[in-house]
XYZ file of N, CA and C in Angstrom:
768
model
N -113.124 19.674 155.506
C -112.732 18.277 155.399
C -113.951 17.394 155.682
N -114.163 16.420 154.824
C -115.299 15.524 154.979
C -114.815 14.083 155.071
N -115.708 13.195 155.449
C -115.362 11.782 155.540
C -114.952 11.212 154.183
N -115.689 11.472 153.096
C -115.228 10.980 151.786
C -113.838 11.506 151.412
N -113.540 12.755 151.772
C -112.214 13.306 151.484
C -111.132 12.559 152.265
N -111.415 12.255 153.526
C -110.467 11.486 154.341
C -110.224 10.121 153.707
N -111.276 9.486 153.256
C -111.140 8.155 152.658
C -110.353 8.194 151.352
N -110.523 9.265 150.588
C -109.794 9.383 149.318
C -108.295 9.614 149.530
N -107.913 10.008 150.708
C -106.494 10.272 150.985
C -105.670 8.991 151.114
N -106.327 7.862 151.332
C -105.601 6.599 151.482
C -104.767 6.313 150.234
N -103.493 6.107 150.453
C -102.589 5.820 149.356
C -102.174 7.026 148.543
N -102.744 8.190 148.845
C -102.448 9.407 148.091
C -101.703 10.446 148.937
N -102.153 10.609 150.172
C -101.584 11.640 151.042
C -101.770 11.215 152.491
N -100.742 11.404 153.304
C -100.828 11.030 154.702
C -101.835 11.918 155.453
N -102.642 11.296 156.290
C -103.648 11.988 157.085
C -103.016 12.465 158.391
N -103.289 13.713 158.759
C -102.785 14.249 160.032
C -103.945 14.428 161.004
N -103.726 14.009 162.239
C -104.772 14.120 163.260
C -104.142 14.428 164.610
N -104.818 15.245 165.395
C -104.368 15.582 166.744
C -105.569 15.668 167.674
N -105.327 15.400 168.961
C -106.386 15.609 169.944
C -106.474 17.091 170.288
N -107.615 17.479 170.815
C -107.813 18.872 171.233
C -108.949 18.904 172.239
N -108.892 19.879 173.173
C -109.875 19.898 174.252
C -110.474 21.275 174.532
N -110.019 22.326 173.818
C -110.530 23.663 174.116
C -110.578 24.532 172.860
N -111.282 25.635 172.974
C -111.553 26.543 171.857
C -110.284 27.153 171.266
N -109.398 27.678 172.116
C -108.205 28.367 171.615
C -107.295 27.428 170.839
N -107.036 26.258 171.377
C -106.192 25.289 170.688
C -106.858 24.801 169.409
N -108.176 24.671 169.430
C -108.902 24.246 168.233
C -108.692 25.231 167.091
N -108.734 26.517 167.388
C -108.495 27.543 166.371
C -107.093 27.418 165.784
N -106.116 27.160 166.654
C -104.728 27.035 166.199
C -104.560 25.809 165.305
N -105.107 24.670 165.736
C -105.004 23.438 164.940
C -105.669 23.602 163.589
N -106.842 24.201 163.604
C -107.597 24.355 162.367
C -106.868 25.257 161.381
N -106.332 26.365 161.887
C -105.602 27.291 161.020
C -104.335 26.653 160.469
N -103.710 25.781 161.260
C -102.479 25.115 160.823
C -102.739 24.088 159.726
N -103.984 23.616 159.630
C -104.340 22.727 158.540
C -104.399 21.247 158.861
N -104.529 20.888 160.147
C -104.649 19.474 160.499
C -105.948 18.917 159.900
N -105.908 17.660 159.459
C -107.063 17.069 158.773
C -108.182 16.674 159.736
N -107.817 16.039 160.837
C -108.801 15.541 161.806
C -108.459 16.061 163.192
N -109.464 16.577 163.881
C -109.324 16.952 165.281
C -110.176 15.987 166.090
N -109.538 15.302 167.020
C -110.243 14.356 167.885
C -110.348 14.928 169.292
N -111.566 15.054 169.773
C -111.749 15.360 171.185
C -111.709 14.007 171.885
N -110.518 13.663 172.374
C -110.294 12.335 172.924
C -110.663 12.237 174.386
N -111.019 11.008 174.804
C -111.265 10.815 176.230
C -109.962 10.877 177.021
N -108.852 11.049 176.318
C -107.575 11.335 176.980
C -107.650 12.625 177.781
N -108.697 13.426 177.553
C -108.881 14.641 178.339
C -108.983 14.293 179.826
N -109.387 13.058 180.122
C -109.471 12.640 181.519
C -108.150 12.809 182.239
N -107.075 12.397 181.592
C -105.742 12.508 182.195
C -105.101 13.859 181.889
N -105.241 14.323 180.649
C -104.545 15.523 180.196
C -105.127 16.803 180.795
N -106.452 16.859 180.899
C -107.117 18.091 181.326
C -107.730 17.980 182.722
N -108.312 16.825 183.025
C -109.077 16.696 184.268
C -108.301 16.051 185.414
N -107.129 15.502 185.122
C -106.297 14.974 186.183
C -106.658 13.596 186.688
N -107.473 12.843 185.935
C -107.804 11.474 186.333
C -106.604 10.555 186.101
N -106.634 9.400 186.737
C -105.561 8.428 186.594
C -105.555 7.779 185.218
N -106.744 7.601 184.642
C -106.887 7.003 183.310
C -108.144 7.557 182.655
N -108.565 6.970 181.556
C -109.722 7.501 180.814
C -111.059 7.026 181.367
N -111.060 6.047 182.234
C -112.306 5.402 182.658
C -113.310 6.317 183.360
N -112.887 7.290 184.181
C -113.883 8.119 184.872
C -114.587 9.155 183.981
N -114.107 9.365 182.771
C -114.658 10.433 181.921
C -116.130 10.163 181.608
N -116.955 11.186 181.760
C -118.399 11.053 181.545
C -118.820 11.650 180.200
N -120.033 11.329 179.808
C -120.594 11.924 178.594
C -120.676 13.438 178.719
N -121.090 13.910 179.888
C -121.239 15.357 180.058
C -119.902 16.076 179.932
N -118.834 15.461 180.447
C -117.507 16.064 180.312
C -117.066 16.076 178.859
N -117.320 14.976 178.153
C -116.967 14.920 176.729
C -117.732 15.973 175.939
N -119.011 16.101 176.206
C -119.825 17.068 175.467
C -119.379 18.498 175.751
N -119.029 18.780 176.991
C -118.563 20.119 177.368
C -117.348 20.519 176.528
N -116.369 19.619 176.416
C -115.149 19.926 175.674
C -115.385 19.865 174.161
N -116.242 18.964 173.725
C -116.557 18.859 172.303
C -117.184 20.147 171.785
N -118.100 20.705 172.548
C -118.739 21.966 172.152
C -117.716 23.093 172.047
N -116.793 23.147 172.987
C -115.767 24.199 172.976
C -114.883 24.082 171.743
N -114.457 22.857 171.441
C -113.597 22.641 170.271
C -114.343 22.947 168.988
N -115.593 22.559 168.917
C -116.406 22.806 167.727
C -116.445 24.293 167.389
N -116.505 25.140 168.400
C -116.572 26.590 168.169
C -115.297 27.134 167.534
N -114.193 26.396 167.641
C -112.932 26.877 167.088
C -112.570 26.280 165.748
N -113.412 25.409 165.211
C -113.075 24.684 163.987
C -113.973 25.103 162.821
N -113.327 25.344 161.685
C -114.065 25.658 160.459
C -113.787 24.642 159.354
N -112.615 24.035 159.371
C -112.212 23.199 158.236
C -111.962 21.733 158.577
N -111.352 21.442 159.708
C -110.985 20.066 160.047
C -112.216 19.207 160.312
N -112.041 17.897 160.153
C -113.096 16.944 160.499
C -113.060 16.729 162.009
N -114.172 16.955 162.668
C -114.242 16.845 164.123
C -114.813 15.487 164.525
N -114.045 14.751 165.323
C -114.454 13.430 165.798
C -114.495 13.445 167.321
N -115.525 12.831 167.889
C -115.651 12.758 169.338
C -115.482 11.340 169.836
N -114.667 11.178 170.871
C -114.484 9.877 171.516
C -115.723 9.530 172.338
N -116.225 8.316 172.182
C -117.283 7.835 173.057
C -116.627 7.356 174.356
N -116.993 7.935 175.504
C -116.332 7.553 176.750
C -116.783 6.182 177.258
N -116.018 5.657 178.187
C -116.293 4.355 178.795
C -117.723 4.283 179.333
N -118.414 3.189 178.999
C -119.785 2.887 179.410
C -120.843 3.788 178.767
N -120.464 4.540 177.738
C -121.471 5.272 176.962
C -121.916 4.437 175.766
N -121.204 3.352 175.514
C -121.566 2.352 174.505
C -121.163 1.003 175.099
N -121.233 -0.062 174.326
C -121.034 -1.415 174.881
C -122.028 -1.687 176.003
N -123.122 -0.947 175.953
C -124.238 -1.177 176.870
C -125.429 -1.510 175.989
N -126.608 -1.169 176.384
C -127.777 -1.351 175.529
C -127.581 -0.580 174.223
N -127.863 -1.231 173.093
C -127.610 -0.602 171.791
C -128.405 0.687 171.637
N -129.631 0.696 172.115
C -130.451 1.907 172.025
C -129.791 3.064 172.762
N -129.267 2.791 173.970
C -128.584 3.834 174.735
C -127.288 4.271 174.049
N -126.585 3.311 173.452
C -125.333 3.618 172.760
C -125.574 4.561 171.591
N -126.612 4.278 170.815
C -126.945 5.136 169.667
C -127.389 6.514 170.148
N -128.150 6.546 171.224
C -128.587 7.830 171.787
C -127.384 8.677 172.207
N -126.429 8.054 172.880
C -125.237 8.784 173.311
C -124.410 9.271 172.123
N -124.278 8.430 171.101
C -123.563 8.852 169.890
C -124.284 10.017 169.223
N -125.605 9.965 169.252
C -126.399 11.059 168.690
C -126.177 12.363 169.425
N -125.990 12.291 170.728
C -125.702 13.501 171.503
C -124.363 14.108 171.086
N -123.387 13.232 170.777
C -122.067 13.721 170.353
C -122.173 14.523 169.060
N -123.047 14.096 168.156
C -123.194 14.795 166.876
C -124.184 15.955 166.978
N -125.345 15.716 167.606
C -126.392 16.737 167.674
C -126.030 17.879 168.622
N -125.601 17.546 169.833
C -125.263 18.567 170.832
C -123.808 19.029 170.719
N -122.903 18.069 170.513
C -121.486 18.396 170.513
C -120.959 18.919 169.197
N -121.656 18.599 168.104
C -121.228 19.088 166.799
C -120.216 18.222 166.091
N -119.975 17.006 166.590
C -119.012 16.113 165.944
C -119.556 15.618 164.609
N -118.653 15.405 163.662
C -119.035 14.814 162.379
C -119.031 13.291 162.438
N -118.360 12.741 163.464
C -118.272 11.290 163.635
C -117.908 10.991 165.078
N -118.098 9.729 165.468
C -117.695 9.285 166.798
C -116.657 8.178 166.655
N -115.831 8.003 167.700
C -114.834 6.935 167.701
C -115.147 5.946 168.809
N -115.099 4.663 168.457
C -115.363 3.592 169.413
C -114.161 2.670 169.526
N -113.800 2.299 170.731
C -112.778 1.281 170.947
C -113.450 -0.087 170.946
N -112.841 -1.044 170.238
C -113.393 -2.389 170.284
C -113.310 -3.101 168.956
N -113.640 -4.394 168.997
C -113.552 -5.233 167.807
C -114.884 -5.807 167.407
N -114.894 -7.100 167.143
C -116.081 -7.775 166.629
C -117.275 -7.612 167.562
N -117.007 -7.528 168.870
C -118.103 -7.464 169.841
C -118.955 -6.202 169.706
N -118.434 -5.137 169.078
C -119.219 -3.897 168.969
C -119.804 -3.699 167.574
N -119.685 -4.690 166.709
C -120.210 -4.540 165.342
C -121.712 -4.260 165.323
N -122.541 -4.941 166.126
C -123.972 -4.580 166.127
C -124.216 -3.124 166.518
N -123.419 -2.612 167.451
C -123.555 -1.213 167.868
C -123.150 -0.274 166.739
N -122.056 -0.601 166.057
C -121.607 0.212 164.920
C -122.685 0.280 163.857
N -123.263 -0.861 163.522
C -124.297 -0.897 162.479
C -125.515 -0.080 162.879
N -125.866 -0.133 164.163
C -127.018 0.649 164.632
C -126.730 2.137 164.546
N -125.503 2.540 164.852
C -125.140 3.955 164.734
C -125.163 4.408 163.282
N -124.649 3.568 162.406
C -124.667 3.905 160.979
C -126.093 3.986 160.449
N -126.975 3.129 160.946
C -128.389 3.189 160.557
C -129.021 4.509 160.985
N -128.455 5.106 162.048
C -128.932 6.409 162.525
C -128.156 7.562 161.888
N -127.373 7.248 160.836
C -126.599 8.244 160.089
C -125.504 8.902 160.924
N -124.911 8.121 161.824
C -123.796 8.601 162.630
C -122.532 7.872 162.182
N -121.610 8.548 161.496
C -120.371 7.903 161.040
C -119.509 7.457 162.217
N -118.797 6.341 162.014
C -118.005 5.749 163.098
C -116.557 5.529 162.667
N -115.638 5.954 163.515
C -114.213 5.639 163.399
C -113.920 4.515 164.393
N -113.198 3.485 163.954
C -112.865 2.380 164.836
C -111.549 2.587 165.552
N -111.263 1.708 166.515
C -110.033 1.812 167.304
C -109.704 0.429 167.854
N -108.582 -0.151 167.383
C -108.144 -1.457 167.867
C -106.675 -1.395 168.281
N -106.187 -2.519 168.791
C -104.834 -2.565 169.337
C -104.916 -2.298 170.825
N -104.053 -1.443 171.337
C -104.177 -1.018 172.726
C -105.439 -0.179 172.861
N -106.298 -0.570 173.782
C -107.542 0.151 174.013
C -107.546 0.651 175.457
N -107.300 1.939 175.661
C -107.193 2.473 177.015
C -108.407 2.203 177.897
N -109.597 2.099 177.301
C -110.784 1.822 178.110
C -110.822 0.376 178.605
N -109.978 -0.493 178.013
C -109.903 -1.897 178.440
C -108.598 -2.161 179.176
N -108.048 -1.117 179.813
C -106.718 -1.200 180.382
C -106.604 -2.264 181.465
N -107.647 -2.435 182.260
C -107.603 -3.449 183.311
C -107.647 -4.854 182.711
N -108.460 -5.029 181.688
C -108.553 -6.317 181.010
C -107.240 -6.671 180.314
N -106.589 -5.677 179.735
C -105.349 -5.904 178.987
C -104.125 -5.987 179.897
N -104.277 -5.595 181.149
C -103.170 -5.687 182.088
C -102.136 -4.592 181.977
N -102.537 -3.444 181.480
C -101.615 -2.316 181.375
C -101.469 -1.815 179.955
N -100.621 -0.808 179.808
C -100.390 -0.190 178.506
C -99.290 -0.959 177.779
N -99.685 -1.996 177.045
C -98.732 -2.892 176.402
C -98.922 -2.911 174.889
N -97.835 -3.134 174.169
C -97.904 -3.305 172.719
C -98.735 -4.542 172.409
N -99.632 -4.426 171.431
C -100.546 -5.510 171.061
C -100.047 -6.202 169.800
N -99.713 -7.478 169.921
C -99.053 -8.214 168.833
C -99.923 -9.295 168.205
N -101.168 -9.379 168.556
C -102.041 -10.459 168.103
C -102.357 -10.332 166.609
N -101.976 -11.337 165.834
C -102.248 -11.331 164.386
C -103.749 -11.355 164.093
N -104.537 -11.755 165.095
C -105.989 -11.749 164.919
C -106.552 -10.358 164.700
N -105.747 -9.336 164.969
C -106.195 -7.962 164.723
C -106.461 -7.706 163.248
N -105.825 -8.478 162.370
C -106.047 -8.307 160.923
C -107.492 -8.638 160.575
N -107.962 -9.785 161.047
C -109.334 -10.186 160.766
C -110.332 -9.288 161.477
N -109.943 -8.827 162.664
C -110.810 -7.908 163.399
C -110.978 -6.604 162.618
N -109.886 -6.117 162.059
C -109.948 -4.887 161.263
C -110.833 -5.062 160.036
N -110.716 -6.193 159.385
C -111.534 -6.470 158.202
C -113.014 -6.509 158.567
N -113.320 -7.107 159.707
C -114.721 -7.193 160.140
C -115.286 -5.807 160.445
N -114.470 -4.955 161.046
C -114.916 -3.591 161.343
C -115.138 -2.799 160.062
N -114.248 -2.993 159.087
C -114.423 -2.328 157.796
C -115.715 -2.779 157.137
N -115.971 -4.055 157.167
C -117.201 -4.596 156.570
C -118.439 -4.063 157.274
N -118.305 -3.796 158.575
C -119.434 -3.247 159.341
C -119.748 -1.822 158.931
N -118.741 -1.099 158.357
C -119.022 0.230 157.817
C -118.250 1.390 158.402
N -117.235 1.120 159.253
C -116.451 2.247 159.768
C -115.724 2.945 158.617
N -115.449 4.237 158.770
C -114.824 4.978 157.672
C -113.313 5.073 157.802
N -112.791 4.793 158.996
C -111.347 4.785 159.226
C -111.092 4.021 160.514
N -109.809 3.686 160.747
C -109.493 2.829 161.882
C -108.209 3.290 162.564
N -108.291 3.586 163.857
C -107.115 3.923 164.647
C -106.425 2.627 165.085
N -105.111 2.575 164.877
C -104.298 1.450 165.326
C -103.369 1.966 166.420
N -103.552 1.492 167.651
C -102.748 1.998 168.764
C -101.787 0.937 169.285
N -100.514 1.319 169.354
C -99.452 0.479 169.927
C -99.455 -0.928 169.342
N -99.332 -0.986 168.017
C -99.230 -2.239 167.281
C -97.874 -2.240 166.575
N -97.147 -3.353 166.567
C -95.864 -3.376 165.844
C -96.028 -2.921 164.399
N -95.034 -2.214 163.890
C -95.123 -1.661 162.549
C -95.411 -2.685 161.475
N -94.821 -3.869 161.603
C -95.037 -4.912 160.595
C -96.485 -5.386 160.574
N -97.097 -5.498 161.747
C -98.503 -5.897 161.823
C -99.412 -4.772 161.346
N -99.083 -3.540 161.715
C -99.868 -2.394 161.245
C -99.831 -2.300 159.725
N -98.697 -2.655 159.135
C -98.561 -2.656 157.674
C -99.512 -3.670 157.049
N -99.589 -4.863 157.629
C -100.486 -5.898 157.114
C -101.944 -5.451 157.210
N -102.288 -4.837 158.338
C -103.660 -4.358 158.516
C -103.979 -3.269 157.492
N -103.078 -2.314 157.359
C -103.282 -1.196 156.434
C -103.454 -1.687 154.999
N -102.632 -2.637 154.599
C -102.691 -3.162 153.228
C -103.913 -4.040 152.987
N -104.513 -4.538 154.054
C -105.679 -5.419 153.902
C -106.991 -4.646 153.837
N -106.935 -3.337 154.096
C -108.148 -2.529 154.166
C -108.247 -1.520 153.024
N -109.486 -1.177 152.671
C -109.728 -0.105 151.711
C -109.896 1.232 152.419
N -110.230 1.174 153.700
C -110.366 2.408 154.483
C -109.014 2.794 155.065
N -108.809 4.073 155.384
C -107.511 4.500 155.932
C -107.307 4.081 157.383
N -106.048 3.771 157.709
C -105.660 3.531 159.090
C -104.921 4.752 159.611
N -105.131 5.043 160.887
C -104.471 6.179 161.533
C -103.739 5.646 162.748
N -102.424 5.738 162.722
C -101.615 5.116 163.745
C -101.264 6.023 164.901
N -101.121 5.404 166.070
C -100.543 6.064 167.230
C -99.655 5.013 167.887
N -98.361 5.194 167.739
C -97.420 4.197 168.222
C -97.457 2.921 167.408
N -97.790 3.026 166.122
C -97.932 1.835 165.268
C -97.100 1.913 163.991
N -96.055 2.707 164.020
C -95.101 2.693 162.922
C -95.446 3.546 161.720
N -94.639 3.340 160.663
C -94.630 4.249 159.512
C -95.594 3.872 158.396
N -96.208 2.698 158.470
C -96.977 2.210 157.329
C -98.462 2.561 157.370
N -98.908 3.202 158.448
C -100.312 3.605 158.525
C -100.582 4.739 157.524
N -101.863 4.929 157.204
C -102.242 5.972 156.243
C -102.199 7.368 156.849
N -102.115 7.443 158.164
C -102.037 8.727 158.841
C -101.523 8.530 160.251
N -101.357 9.626 160.962
C -100.842 9.576 162.329
C -101.647 10.511 163.223
N -101.836 10.072 164.467
C -102.480 10.920 165.468
C -101.647 10.901 166.739
N -101.549 12.048 167.403
C -100.896 12.148 168.700
C -101.717 13.066 169.609
N -101.421 12.992 170.887
C -102.043 13.898 171.858
C -101.340 15.247 171.766
N -102.097 16.294 171.506
C -101.525 17.627 171.316
C -100.628 18.036 172.477
N -101.076 17.814 173.702
C -100.310 18.245 174.871
C -98.964 17.542 174.970
N -98.869 16.343 174.388
C -97.585 15.633 174.368
C -96.598 16.298 173.413
N -97.053 16.638 172.206
C -96.113 17.142 171.204
C -95.660 18.573 171.480
N -96.462 19.309 172.275
C -96.042 20.676 172.596
C -95.381 20.753 173.979
N -95.174 19.587 174.609
C -94.397 19.545 175.836
C -95.095 20.031 177.084
N -96.411 19.839 177.159
C -97.138 20.236 178.363
C -97.223 19.105 179.379
N -97.072 17.865 178.920
C -97.168 16.722 179.816
C -95.807 16.415 180.440
N -95.848 15.815 181.622
C -94.609 15.494 182.344
C -93.805 14.433 181.604
N -94.485 13.348 181.245
C -93.836 12.249 180.539
C -94.676 11.865 179.342
N -94.056 11.281 178.351
C -94.791 10.851 177.169
C -94.217 9.528 176.664
N -95.020 8.747 175.944
C -94.567 7.445 175.457
C -93.429 7.560 174.436
N -92.800 6.435 174.166
C -91.683 6.347 173.227
C -92.040 6.896 171.858
N -93.293 6.693 171.432
C -93.671 7.043 170.065
C -93.985 8.527 169.877
N -93.913 9.316 170.937
C -94.217 10.748 170.847
C -92.969 11.532 170.464
N -93.107 12.451 169.534
C -92.041 13.404 169.213
C -92.448 14.776 169.752
N -91.608 15.350 170.598
C -91.890 16.682 171.150
C -91.378 17.754 170.182
N -92.260 18.655 169.795
C -91.899 19.740 168.888
C -91.712 21.059 169.626
N -92.030 21.065 170.910
C -91.987 22.305 171.685
C -91.896 21.930 173.165
N -91.289 22.804 173.958
C -91.261 22.598 175.404
C -92.069 23.708 176.061
N -93.380 23.644 175.876
C -94.247 24.729 176.319
C -94.352 24.794 177.841
N -94.208 23.665 178.500
C -94.278 23.669 179.969
C -93.236 24.611 180.551
N -91.999 24.516 180.074
C -90.941 25.396 180.572
C -91.167 26.838 180.154
N -91.676 27.047 178.934
C -91.939 28.404 178.447
C -93.000 29.084 179.308
N -94.061 28.334 179.638
C -95.137 28.891 180.458
C -94.634 29.173 181.873
N -93.881 28.231 182.429
C -93.332 28.422 183.780
C -92.454 29.668 183.840
N -91.632 29.848 182.794
C -90.749 31.014 182.744
C -91.549 32.316 182.682
N -92.611 32.312 181.871
C -93.440 33.513 181.750
C -94.108 33.851 183.083
N -94.605 32.856 183.781
C -95.268 33.093 185.065
C -94.273 33.599 186.106
N -93.088 33.020 186.128
C -92.060 33.466 187.068
C -91.672 34.926 186.817
N -91.577 35.294 185.534
C -91.240 36.686 185.185
C -92.354 37.639 185.617
N -93.620 37.202 185.440
C -94.759 38.009 185.868
C -94.718 38.228 187.382
N -94.482 37.164 188.129
C -94.413 37.262 189.592
C -93.307 38.223 190.013
N -92.151 38.098 189.357
C -91.014 38.964 189.674
C -91.334 40.422 189.364
N -91.947 40.680 188.199
C -92.256 42.055 187.793
C -93.257 42.705 188.747
N -94.280 41.939 189.140
C -95.274 42.475 190.070
C -94.631 42.736 191.433
N -93.828 41.793 191.882
C -93.181 41.911 193.192
C -92.267 43.127 193.265
N -91.566 43.443 192.164
C -90.634 44.580 192.138
C -91.319 45.897 191.792
N -92.605 45.834 191.475
C -93.310 47.050 191.081
C -93.067 47.445 189.640
N -92.538 46.535 188.833
C -92.272 46.822 187.422
C -93.484 46.584 186.529
N -94.533 46.005 187.098
C -95.773 45.803 186.351
C -96.949 46.158 187.248
N -97.909 46.958 186.748
C -97.939 47.550 185.403
C -97.173 48.867 185.361
N -96.743 49.220 184.148
C -96.116 50.519 183.930
C -97.195 51.532 183.542
N -96.789 52.778 183.414
C -97.753 53.831 183.107
C -98.479 53.564 181.802
N -97.712 53.100 180.781
C -98.331 52.856 179.469
C -99.256 51.636 179.479
N -99.232 50.873 180.561
C -100.104 49.714 180.691
C -101.275 49.997 181.633
N -101.472 51.290 181.947
C -102.535 51.703 182.866
C -103.426 52.726 182.183
N -104.651 52.848 182.684
C -105.606 53.858 182.195
C -105.550 55.100 183.074
N -105.639 56.276 182.462
C -105.659 57.545 183.214
C -107.080 57.989 183.460
């Protein structure tokens, strides 16, 4: 999967995208045929146990990006730029994005933000680093936004157009009313990828751990396809019971 292929899917076929943080899951996603795999800074909460995405570092992102890269052969791999790795000095921002592609193996990076990051986007593109945009609810701006709230500002339409003009190849719309997401999607030539933004986006992305039921709670817009947390708990309990009773290992599970 390439960036031009993703762009050609707009209006033709819905784009599928999921987050991923490790080698084994990356292999499963890739074999299943997902179009885009995002190593999201959501790993801060999902994998590392942080309260939000803000503490995630470049080194942590690169560690997980490298692992996911080893499991992918077909999907387009995108890496999230963590908080304070951009929106700083443009030279440093481009350097950090370069690390995501050169060291981490990402085909593109994702940035949260609007008009204020256009100079940074252009500098990354000048360095041949493709950029995916992200507007609406921006988890890295959670304190500024006052929490995880649906974003209803009609100004997002013009912001999306400005980002497209700057050269992003696709745009994530997070927690935007479906009617507004529809207007944004129809106003752009590049594909939109929604998360909690309704049915009119060109594609959808969710956190993998949410859809397979590993997380305790998940937002309204998440559909659970599996309850893996209970399945794993049951397997561990059975293992403990078998070992405790002397039922594991059996002779056929031992070496002579």
